[in-house]
Amino acid sequence: MTALHSGHVVRPASGSADLLRRRYSVLGPNTPMFYADDPLQIVSASGVRVTGPDGRIYLDAYNNVPHVGHCHPAVVDAVTRQLSTVNVHSRYLTDAPIAYAEALLALFPESLDRMFFTNSGSEANDLALRMARFQTRSSGILISDHSYHGNTQALAALTTGLPVSEPLGEHVRTFTAPDARDSKFSLADALAQIDSAIAELEQSGHGLSAVLFDPLFSTEGLPDLPEGYIEGLCARVRTAGGVVICDEVQSGFGRTAQHMWGFQSADFLPDMVVLGKPMGNGFPLGAVVTSAGIIEPFSADNTYFNTFATTPAAASAGHAVLKVMNSEGLLERARAVSAEFERGFRELVDGDDRLTGVRGTGMFLGMQFVDAATGAPDGPTAKVIVDAMRRNGVLIGRIGRYDEVLKIRPPLAFGVEDVPIALDAFAQSLRHIRR
Ligand SMILES: Cc1ncc(COP(=O)(O)O)c(C=O)c1O
């Protein structure tokens, strides 16, 4: 065991100890790291597997950024070729960003026909809120009370799902995403909460600019949203003059295994869609997709320029992702994989009084741990399982208000043949907590 800084005692694999010490001395001890008491070093990756310095291979059931698979040769090749041909910013005319934007916009409903590229989900959410404010001439924002949408100052003022020192902005009001599994839940109460948040924003003079939400409510822990909730939420926002911003950073690009976009699975039409994480398969890339009616007036009054977004190399990465999704039939594969996953997990957890069943949709599944006697959320047990899964060779994570929900969100390239490996590891891991 090595004490690296006061308060930080870690037990890393011996080959990683020096790297960890060096990380602390250049990045500081507080940068977030998974498996904090025994951080995992990764030296290479391919497909849905990553390799540690000791040669151990882990199955990746967590990472959504390497969407079509870690280091996919088609993405590597497209970016490499573009980098060695030309890579300039968007104030020159180049083909790749236009061809990619055309291909991407073709995947959206007709009303969503314009876009801005960004380098990250945070930039995209920040820009979407800025455009919403411009469009509505109001500043009020509605946000769920356990959510994360990015790291800019504007987003820190509405971050409710991670520790931030910024107070909630005076122009921000929160709502709780309802869960139909909760016996105390009522759709009428959930929508009344939206009505009173909007009324407060109007009374305070902020008015309503936008609601911003992830259609899976993934940070919130994948609640089972009652029928009619999103419809009611969007209707109320629009009646009050606000716009609906759908954050597809988690739910986009086929994550639900039903449709390309989460809003299609949830059956509503947003005014703006924010993209990120899987978009470039690890090459930094994000976007706001919206309508000409929103983007054109904004652009006329605001020169929005972004040096690294819209480069041919970034566009090549994004375009290669779409092409691989198509050529490898990843959306169809995700349907088969998620059905196997769900069936296998249900077999393992149904009837177990420490778990509340399997939640989520498609390739984003969760399992909530509770105290069997009291029903209270049980984050520590979820942590035991995440750590045991890693020891058993499979990477997963945790979400939820109490970090009590296992987060299973593999690259879309995950194969049906990988599912039994993950399920076996889970069955073994559960033995750690069986009475
Ligand atoms: C739903 C959601 N939106 C936005 C972001 C921010 O994206 P980025 O880290 O690319 O800035 C995240 C990141 O975790 C996210 O989960």
Short mmCIF file of C-alpha atoms and ligand atoms in Angstrom, two decimals:
data_model
loop_
_atom_site.label_atom_id
_atom_site.label_comp_id
_atom_site.label_asym_id
_atom_site.label_seq_id
_atom_site.Cartn_x
_atom_site.Cartn_y
_atom_site.Cartn_z
CA MET A 1 0.00 0.00 0.00
CA THR A 2 1.41 3.41 -0.96
CA ALA A 3 0.52 6.73 0.64
CA LEU A 4 0.89 9.23 -2.21
CA HIS A 5 -0.70 12.28 -0.70
CA SER A 6 -2.29 12.75 2.62
CA GLY A 7 -5.76 11.25 2.38
CA HIS A 8 -4.94 9.22 -0.72
CA VAL A 9 -3.99 5.67 -0.04
CA VAL A 10 -3.92 3.51 -3.12
CA ARG A 11 -2.94 -0.02 -3.91
CA PRO A 12 -2.20 -0.02 -7.64
CA ALA A 13 -0.71 -2.89 -9.63
CA SER A 14 3.02 -2.47 -9.10
CA GLY A 15 3.72 -1.44 -12.72
CA SER A 16 1.14 1.34 -12.45
CA ALA A 17 2.27 2.80 -9.14
CA ASP A 18 4.88 5.07 -10.65
CA LEU A 19 2.49 6.31 -13.34
CA LEU A 20 -0.11 7.09 -10.70
CA ARG A 21 2.44 8.99 -8.63
CA ARG A 22 3.41 10.99 -11.72
CA ARG A 23 -0.26 11.64 -12.51
CA TYR A 24 -0.85 13.03 -9.03
CA SER A 25 2.17 15.27 -9.30
CA VAL A 26 1.11 16.84 -12.62
CA LEU A 27 -2.71 16.66 -12.52
CA GLY A 28 -3.21 16.76 -8.76
CA PRO A 29 -4.87 14.18 -6.55
CA ASN A 30 -8.47 15.18 -7.20
CA THR A 31 -8.96 14.43 -10.88
CA PRO A 32 -11.64 11.76 -11.04
CA MET A 33 -10.48 8.21 -11.65
CA PHE A 34 -12.37 4.94 -11.74
CA TYR A 35 -11.47 2.23 -9.20
CA ALA A 36 -9.91 5.03 -7.12
CA ASP A 37 -8.43 2.67 -4.53
CA ASP A 38 -6.82 0.54 -7.24
CA PRO A 39 -6.80 2.50 -10.53
CA LEU A 40 -6.79 0.58 -13.78
CA GLN A 41 -4.03 1.33 -16.27
CA ILE A 42 -4.85 0.60 -19.90
CA VAL A 43 -2.08 0.23 -22.46
CA SER A 44 -4.00 -0.80 -25.57
CA ALA A 45 -7.50 -1.55 -26.80
CA SER A 46 -9.25 -3.17 -29.71
CA GLY A 47 -12.92 -3.86 -30.43
CA VAL A 48 -14.64 -4.27 -27.06
CA ARG A 49 -11.53 -5.24 -25.13
CA VAL A 50 -8.87 -3.24 -23.33
CA THR A 51 -5.51 -4.52 -22.11
CA GLY A 52 -3.67 -3.73 -18.89
CA PRO A 53 0.11 -3.39 -18.48
CA ASP A 54 0.33 -6.99 -17.22
CA GLY A 55 -1.30 -8.25 -20.43
CA ARG A 56 -4.65 -8.88 -18.75
CA ILE A 57 -7.57 -8.34 -21.10
CA TYR A 58 -10.83 -6.82 -19.88
CA LEU A 59 -14.19 -6.93 -21.62
CA ASP A 60 -15.51 -3.37 -21.92
CA ALA A 61 -19.16 -3.19 -20.90
CA TYR A 62 -18.89 0.46 -19.86
CA ASN A 63 -17.49 2.79 -22.50
CA ASN A 64 -19.79 4.51 -24.99
CA VAL A 65 -17.13 6.69 -26.60
CA PRO A 66 -15.45 3.89 -28.61
CA HIS A 67 -18.88 3.38 -30.12
CA VAL A 68 -17.97 1.20 -33.10
CA GLY A 69 -15.15 -0.44 -31.15
CA HIS A 70 -11.86 0.71 -29.68
CA CYS A 71 -9.35 1.80 -32.34
CA HIS A 72 -11.66 0.75 -35.16
CA PRO A 73 -9.41 0.52 -38.24
CA ALA A 74 -11.92 2.35 -40.48
CA VAL A 75 -11.98 5.36 -38.12
CA VAL A 76 -8.21 5.30 -37.61
CA ASP A 77 -7.70 5.10 -41.36
CA ALA A 78 -10.17 7.88 -42.20
CA VAL A 79 -8.64 10.28 -39.67
CA THR A 80 -5.07 9.38 -40.59
CA ARG A 81 -5.71 9.89 -44.30
CA GLN A 82 -7.40 13.22 -43.67
CA LEU A 83 -4.66 14.39 -41.29
CA SER A 84 -2.06 13.60 -43.90
CA THR A 85 -4.01 15.35 -46.69
CA VAL A 86 -5.38 18.58 -45.24
CA ASN A 87 -6.77 19.66 -41.88
CA VAL A 88 -7.76 23.31 -41.63
CA HIS A 89 -10.49 25.18 -39.79
CA SER A 90 -13.89 26.00 -41.18
CA ARG A 91 -13.14 29.43 -42.61
CA TYR A 92 -11.88 27.64 -45.71
CA LEU A 93 -14.09 25.49 -47.84
CA THR A 94 -13.35 21.78 -47.46
CA ASP A 95 -15.39 18.78 -48.49
CA ALA A 96 -15.32 16.45 -45.45
CA PRO A 97 -17.38 18.53 -42.96
CA ILE A 98 -20.06 19.24 -45.56
CA ALA A 99 -20.33 15.61 -46.64
CA TYR A 100 -20.53 14.52 -42.99
CA ALA A 101 -23.13 17.15 -42.04
CA GLU A 102 -25.27 16.06 -45.00
CA ALA A 103 -25.03 12.41 -43.96
CA LEU A 104 -25.78 13.22 -40.31
CA LEU A 105 -28.71 15.56 -40.93
CA ALA A 106 -30.25 12.96 -43.23
CA LEU A 107 -30.71 10.84 -40.08
CA PHE A 108 -32.94 13.46 -38.42
CA PRO A 109 -36.58 14.42 -38.96
CA GLU A 110 -37.03 17.09 -41.63
CA SER A 111 -37.53 19.95 -39.18
CA LEU A 112 -34.02 19.44 -37.75
CA ASP A 113 -32.09 20.59 -40.78
CA ARG A 114 -29.14 22.69 -39.57
CA MET A 115 -26.21 22.13 -37.26
CA PHE A 116 -23.16 23.57 -35.55
CA PHE A 117 -20.17 21.35 -34.86
CA THR A 118 -18.42 21.53 -31.49
CA ASN A 119 -15.58 19.65 -29.79
CA SER A 120 -17.51 18.24 -26.86
CA GLY A 121 -20.92 17.68 -25.34
CA SER A 122 -20.30 20.53 -22.91
CA GLU A 123 -19.64 23.01 -25.68
CA ALA A 124 -22.72 21.80 -27.52
CA ASN A 125 -25.03 22.12 -24.49
CA ASP A 126 -23.58 25.53 -23.72
CA LEU A 127 -24.23 26.65 -27.29
CA ALA A 128 -27.74 25.17 -27.33
CA LEU A 129 -28.64 27.12 -24.17
CA ARG A 130 -27.15 30.26 -25.67
CA MET A 131 -29.25 29.85 -28.82
CA ALA A 132 -32.34 29.12 -26.72
CA ARG A 133 -31.81 32.32 -24.77
CA PHE A 134 -31.38 34.26 -27.99
CA GLN A 135 -34.46 32.69 -29.57
CA THR A 136 -36.78 33.18 -26.60
CA ARG A 137 -35.25 36.35 -25.10
CA SER A 138 -35.73 34.61 -21.75
CA SER A 139 -33.13 33.11 -19.42
CA GLY A 140 -34.95 30.54 -17.26
CA ILE A 141 -33.85 26.91 -17.50
CA LEU A 142 -35.55 23.74 -16.32
CA ILE A 143 -33.30 20.84 -15.41
CA SER A 144 -33.69 17.55 -13.57
CA ASP A 145 -32.52 17.48 -9.98
CA HIS A 146 -29.86 14.81 -10.51
CA SER A 147 -28.31 15.53 -13.90
CA TYR A 148 -25.06 16.37 -15.64
CA HIS A 149 -24.77 18.18 -18.95
CA GLY A 150 -21.21 19.47 -19.00
CA ASN A 151 -18.44 21.50 -17.47
CA THR A 152 -18.67 25.11 -18.69
CA GLN A 153 -19.53 27.87 -16.22
CA ALA A 154 -23.08 28.12 -17.60
CA LEU A 155 -23.53 24.36 -17.17
CA ALA A 156 -21.95 24.28 -13.71
CA ALA A 157 -24.75 26.66 -12.65
CA LEU A 158 -27.26 23.95 -13.51
CA THR A 159 -25.33 20.86 -12.47
CA THR A 160 -27.26 18.83 -9.91
CA GLY A 161 -25.74 15.37 -10.29
CA LEU A 162 -22.07 16.01 -9.49
CA PRO A 163 -20.36 18.06 -6.79
CA VAL A 164 -19.73 21.62 -8.03
CA SER A 165 -19.01 24.70 -5.95
CA GLU A 166 -21.19 26.95 -8.11
CA PRO A 167 -24.64 27.46 -6.60
CA LEU A 168 -27.65 26.62 -8.74
CA GLY A 169 -28.27 29.69 -10.93
CA GLU A 170 -31.10 32.03 -9.97
CA HIS A 171 -32.50 31.38 -13.45
CA VAL A 172 -32.57 27.59 -12.89
CA ARG A 173 -35.42 25.47 -11.50
CA THR A 174 -35.30 21.72 -11.01
CA PHE A 175 -37.76 18.87 -11.38
CA THR A 176 -37.58 15.23 -10.34
CA ALA A 177 -37.76 12.69 -13.14
CA PRO A 178 -40.60 10.40 -12.03
CA ASP A 179 -40.16 6.65 -11.81
CA ALA A 180 -43.24 4.52 -12.43
CA ARG A 181 -41.69 1.83 -10.21
CA ASP A 182 -41.95 4.15 -7.23
CA SER A 183 -45.15 3.35 -5.36
CA LYS A 184 -45.55 7.02 -4.31
CA PHE A 185 -45.24 8.30 -7.89
CA SER A 186 -48.07 10.18 -9.57
CA LEU A 187 -47.99 11.56 -13.12
CA ALA A 188 -50.22 14.45 -12.07
CA ASP A 189 -47.80 15.40 -9.26
CA ALA A 190 -44.80 15.13 -11.58
CA LEU A 191 -46.40 17.48 -14.11
CA ALA A 192 -47.65 19.83 -11.39
CA GLN A 193 -44.00 20.19 -10.37
CA ILE A 194 -43.19 21.39 -13.89
CA ASP A 195 -46.09 23.86 -13.78
CA SER A 196 -44.93 25.37 -10.53
CA ALA A 197 -41.26 25.57 -11.66
CA ILE A 198 -42.36 27.45 -14.80
CA ALA A 199 -44.64 29.72 -12.76
CA GLU A 200 -41.74 30.55 -10.43
CA LEU A 201 -39.46 31.38 -13.35
CA GLU A 202 -42.12 33.66 -14.80
CA GLN A 203 -42.75 35.39 -11.48
CA SER A 204 -39.02 35.92 -10.93
CA GLY A 205 -38.75 37.70 -14.29
CA HIS A 206 -36.50 35.09 -15.91
CA GLY A 207 -39.24 33.58 -18.02
CA LEU A 208 -38.64 30.21 -19.64
CA SER A 209 -35.91 29.74 -22.18
CA ALA A 210 -35.47 25.96 -22.26
CA VAL A 211 -35.78 22.58 -20.70
CA LEU A 212 -32.61 20.50 -21.08
CA PHE A 213 -32.78 16.77 -20.46
CA ASP A 214 -31.33 13.40 -21.45
CA PRO A 215 -34.22 11.30 -22.77
CA LEU A 216 -32.92 8.24 -20.90
CA PHE A 217 -32.37 10.24 -17.70
CA SER A 218 -29.21 8.20 -17.36
CA THR A 219 -27.37 10.19 -14.68
CA GLU A 220 -30.60 10.02 -12.71
CA GLY A 221 -30.36 6.20 -12.75
CA LEU A 222 -32.59 5.22 -15.73
CA PRO A 223 -36.03 5.77 -14.17
CA ASP A 224 -38.99 4.08 -15.79
CA LEU A 225 -40.71 7.23 -17.08
CA PRO A 226 -44.48 7.04 -16.98
CA GLU A 227 -46.38 7.16 -20.24
CA GLY A 228 -47.24 10.76 -21.13
CA TYR A 229 -44.57 12.37 -18.94
CA ILE A 230 -42.20 13.64 -21.63
CA GLU A 231 -45.14 14.68 -23.78
CA GLY A 232 -46.59 16.66 -20.86
CA LEU A 233 -43.20 18.19 -20.04
CA CYS A 234 -42.57 19.36 -23.62
CA ALA A 235 -46.11 20.70 -24.02
CA ARG A 236 -45.80 22.78 -20.85
CA VAL A 237 -42.41 24.16 -21.88
CA ARG A 238 -43.67 25.17 -25.33
CA THR A 239 -46.84 26.75 -23.98
CA ALA A 240 -44.62 28.90 -21.76
CA GLY A 241 -42.56 29.97 -24.80
CA GLY A 242 -39.51 27.79 -24.09
CA VAL A 243 -37.64 25.37 -26.34
CA VAL A 244 -36.96 21.68 -25.79
CA ILE A 245 -33.29 20.69 -25.82
CA CYS A 246 -32.64 16.98 -25.96
CA ASP A 247 -29.19 15.97 -24.72
CA GLU A 248 -28.33 12.88 -26.79
CA VAL A 249 -24.73 12.68 -25.57
CA GLN A 250 -25.64 9.40 -23.83
CA SER A 251 -28.70 8.25 -25.72
CA GLY A 252 -27.71 9.01 -29.32
CA PHE A 253 -26.28 6.98 -32.18
CA GLY A 254 -28.38 3.87 -31.60
CA ARG A 255 -27.84 3.49 -27.85
CA THR A 256 -31.48 2.55 -27.29
CA ALA A 257 -31.11 -0.19 -29.94
CA GLN A 258 -34.51 0.84 -31.34
CA HIS A 259 -33.76 4.05 -33.19
CA MET A 260 -30.79 6.21 -34.00
CA TRP A 261 -31.88 8.85 -31.47
CA GLY A 262 -33.24 8.59 -27.95
CA PHE A 263 -36.00 11.12 -28.70
CA GLN A 264 -37.36 8.73 -31.33
CA SER A 265 -37.53 5.93 -28.76
CA ALA A 266 -39.19 8.30 -26.27
CA ASP A 267 -41.50 9.54 -29.05
CA PHE A 268 -41.12 13.33 -28.99
CA LEU A 269 -39.64 15.94 -31.30
CA PRO A 270 -37.10 18.31 -29.73
CA ASP A 271 -36.23 21.80 -30.98
CA MET A 272 -32.52 21.17 -30.49
CA VAL A 273 -30.49 17.99 -30.19
CA VAL A 274 -27.07 17.86 -28.55
CA LEU A 275 -24.55 15.23 -29.64
CA GLY A 276 -21.20 14.17 -28.22
CA LYS A 277 -19.34 11.19 -26.78
CA PRO A 278 -19.84 8.39 -29.38
CA MET A 279 -19.92 10.78 -32.31
CA GLY A 280 -16.21 10.63 -33.19
CA ASN A 281 -15.34 7.25 -31.62
CA GLY A 282 -12.84 9.04 -29.37
CA PHE A 283 -11.92 11.89 -31.69
CA PRO A 284 -13.31 14.98 -29.90
CA LEU A 285 -16.55 15.83 -31.65
CA GLY A 286 -19.94 17.20 -30.67
CA ALA A 287 -22.79 19.08 -32.31
CA VAL A 288 -26.04 20.94 -31.91
CA VAL A 289 -28.63 19.92 -34.46
CA THR A 290 -31.60 22.27 -34.79
CA SER A 291 -33.75 24.08 -37.33
CA ALA A 292 -32.98 26.88 -39.75
CA GLY A 293 -35.58 28.91 -37.81
CA ILE A 294 -33.36 28.81 -34.71
CA ILE A 295 -29.87 28.79 -36.21
CA GLU A 296 -30.24 31.44 -38.90
CA PRO A 297 -31.36 34.38 -36.73
CA PHE A 298 -28.75 33.41 -34.11
CA SER A 299 -25.97 33.26 -36.70
CA ALA A 300 -27.03 36.56 -38.21
CA ASP A 301 -26.42 38.31 -34.89
CA ASN A 302 -23.62 36.14 -33.45
CA THR A 303 -20.44 35.02 -35.16
CA TYR A 304 -20.09 31.51 -33.78
CA PHE A 305 -16.65 30.23 -34.70
CA ASN A 306 -14.94 27.19 -33.24
CA THR A 307 -11.36 26.52 -34.34
CA PHE A 308 -11.13 22.77 -33.84
CA ALA A 309 -14.75 21.87 -34.53
CA THR A 310 -15.68 21.37 -38.17
CA THR A 311 -12.16 20.38 -39.19
CA PRO A 312 -11.93 17.80 -41.97
CA ALA A 313 -10.21 15.37 -39.59
CA ALA A 314 -12.99 15.60 -36.98
CA ALA A 315 -15.61 15.23 -39.70
CA SER A 316 -13.78 12.20 -41.11
CA ALA A 317 -13.93 10.52 -37.72
CA GLY A 318 -17.65 11.23 -37.41
CA HIS A 319 -18.43 10.16 -40.95
CA ALA A 320 -16.45 6.93 -40.51
CA VAL A 321 -18.56 6.13 -37.41
CA LEU A 322 -21.77 6.44 -39.43
CA LYS A 323 -20.35 4.32 -42.24
CA VAL A 324 -19.21 1.57 -39.85
CA MET A 325 -22.55 1.59 -38.05
CA ASN A 326 -24.13 1.01 -41.42
CA SER A 327 -21.70 -1.52 -42.92
CA GLU A 328 -21.51 -3.59 -39.72
CA GLY A 329 -25.24 -3.35 -38.98
CA LEU A 330 -24.55 -2.14 -35.44
CA LEU A 331 -28.07 -0.97 -34.68
CA GLU A 332 -29.46 -4.39 -35.60
CA ARG A 333 -26.69 -6.07 -33.65
CA ALA A 334 -27.47 -3.89 -30.64
CA ARG A 335 -31.05 -5.17 -30.75
CA ALA A 336 -29.91 -8.78 -30.55
CA VAL A 337 -27.24 -8.09 -27.91
CA SER A 338 -29.48 -6.03 -25.68
CA ALA A 339 -32.23 -8.67 -25.78
CA GLU A 340 -29.69 -11.31 -24.67
CA PHE A 341 -28.28 -9.04 -22.02
CA GLU A 342 -31.66 -8.17 -20.60
CA ARG A 343 -32.80 -11.79 -20.58
CA GLY A 344 -29.57 -12.97 -18.91
CA PHE A 345 -29.56 -10.23 -16.28
CA ARG A 346 -33.22 -10.85 -15.48
CA GLU A 347 -32.49 -14.53 -14.90
CA LEU A 348 -29.77 -13.59 -12.46
CA VAL A 349 -31.54 -10.86 -10.50
CA ASP A 350 -35.28 -11.49 -10.64
CA GLY A 351 -36.41 -12.58 -7.22
CA ASP A 352 -33.25 -11.26 -5.52
CA ASP A 353 -34.45 -8.92 -2.79
CA ARG A 354 -31.25 -6.87 -2.94
CA LEU A 355 -31.99 -5.76 -6.48
CA THR A 356 -35.03 -4.04 -7.96
CA GLY A 357 -34.81 -5.79 -11.32
CA VAL A 358 -33.34 -4.71 -14.63
CA ARG A 359 -33.93 -1.15 -15.86
CA GLY A 360 -32.94 0.88 -18.89
CA THR A 361 -33.32 0.30 -22.55
CA GLY A 362 -31.28 -1.23 -25.35
CA MET A 363 -27.55 -0.97 -24.75
CA PHE A 364 -27.94 1.08 -21.58
CA LEU A 365 -29.02 -1.20 -18.75
CA GLY A 366 -28.98 -0.67 -15.02
CA MET A 367 -29.60 -2.68 -11.89
CA GLN A 368 -30.35 -0.95 -8.63
CA PHE A 369 -29.11 -2.32 -5.31
CA VAL A 370 -31.24 -1.77 -2.22
CA ASP A 371 -31.07 -2.85 1.36
CA ALA A 372 -33.21 -5.99 1.45
CA ALA A 373 -34.70 -5.09 4.85
CA THR A 374 -35.46 -1.39 4.36
CA GLY A 375 -35.52 -0.96 0.57
CA ALA A 376 -33.07 1.96 0.93
CA PRO A 377 -30.67 2.54 -2.01
CA ASP A 378 -27.40 0.69 -1.45
CA GLY A 379 -24.45 2.38 -3.16
CA PRO A 380 -21.71 0.53 -1.20
CA THR A 381 -22.94 -2.87 -2.44
CA ALA A 382 -23.05 -1.58 -6.01
CA LYS A 383 -19.41 -0.56 -5.56
CA VAL A 384 -18.48 -4.02 -4.30
CA ILE A 385 -19.99 -5.46 -7.49
CA VAL A 386 -18.27 -2.98 -9.82
CA ASP A 387 -14.92 -3.85 -8.22
CA ALA A 388 -15.65 -7.58 -8.33
CA MET A 389 -16.60 -7.33 -12.01
CA ARG A 390 -13.27 -5.71 -12.73
CA ARG A 391 -11.48 -8.53 -10.88
CA ASN A 392 -13.55 -10.92 -12.99
CA GLY A 393 -12.39 -9.14 -16.15
CA VAL A 394 -15.38 -6.94 -17.06
CA LEU A 395 -15.64 -3.14 -16.87
CA ILE A 396 -18.93 -1.56 -15.77
CA GLY A 397 -19.81 1.55 -13.72
CA ARG A 398 -22.37 3.13 -11.41
CA ILE A 399 -25.07 5.79 -11.73
CA GLY A 400 -28.04 7.04 -9.72
CA ARG A 401 -28.61 9.50 -6.93
CA TYR A 402 -26.79 7.25 -4.47
CA ASP A 403 -24.46 5.61 -7.00
CA GLU A 404 -26.52 2.53 -6.35
CA VAL A 405 -27.36 1.54 -9.93
CA LEU A 406 -24.97 -0.60 -11.95
CA LYS A 407 -24.28 1.04 -15.30
CA ILE A 408 -23.95 -1.34 -18.23
CA ARG A 409 -23.37 0.69 -21.36
CA PRO A 410 -20.94 -1.12 -23.67
CA PRO A 411 -19.62 0.03 -27.03
CA LEU A 412 -22.27 -0.65 -29.68
CA ALA A 413 -19.79 -3.08 -31.21
CA PHE A 414 -20.41 -5.51 -28.31
CA GLY A 415 -21.18 -8.95 -29.75
CA VAL A 416 -23.77 -11.55 -28.80
CA GLU A 417 -20.80 -13.84 -28.08
CA ASP A 418 -19.54 -11.34 -25.46
CA VAL A 419 -22.78 -11.39 -23.49
CA PRO A 420 -22.27 -14.76 -21.68
CA ILE A 421 -18.79 -13.61 -20.60
CA ALA A 422 -20.26 -10.52 -18.95
CA LEU A 423 -23.13 -12.52 -17.44
CA ASP A 424 -20.74 -15.14 -15.99
CA ALA A 425 -18.63 -12.41 -14.44
CA PHE A 426 -21.78 -10.87 -12.98
CA ALA A 427 -22.98 -14.19 -11.56
CA GLN A 428 -19.56 -14.71 -9.94
CA SER A 429 -19.53 -11.15 -8.62
CA LEU A 430 -22.97 -11.53 -7.05
CA ARG A 431 -21.58 -14.39 -4.97
CA HIS A 432 -19.56 -11.78 -3.10
CA ILE A 433 -22.73 -10.38 -1.63
CA ARG A 434 -24.97 -13.43 -1.36
CA ARG A 435 -25.91 -14.19 2.20
C1 LIG B 1 -25.63 13.62 -20.74
C2 LIG B 1 -24.31 14.33 -20.90
N1 LIG B 1 -24.28 15.53 -21.49
C3 LIG B 1 -23.13 16.20 -21.66
C4 LIG B 1 -21.93 15.69 -21.21
C5 LIG B 1 -20.67 16.47 -21.39
O1 LIG B 1 -19.94 15.99 -22.46
P1 LIG B 1 -18.38 16.27 -22.57
O2 LIG B 1 -17.70 15.56 -21.46
O3 LIG B 1 -18.03 15.77 -23.94
O4 LIG B 1 -18.19 17.75 -22.48
C6 LIG B 1 -21.91 14.44 -20.58
C7 LIG B 1 -20.65 13.87 -20.10
O5 LIG B 1 -20.57 12.96 -19.32
C8 LIG B 1 -23.13 13.74 -20.43
O6 LIG B 1 -23.18 12.54 -19.84
#
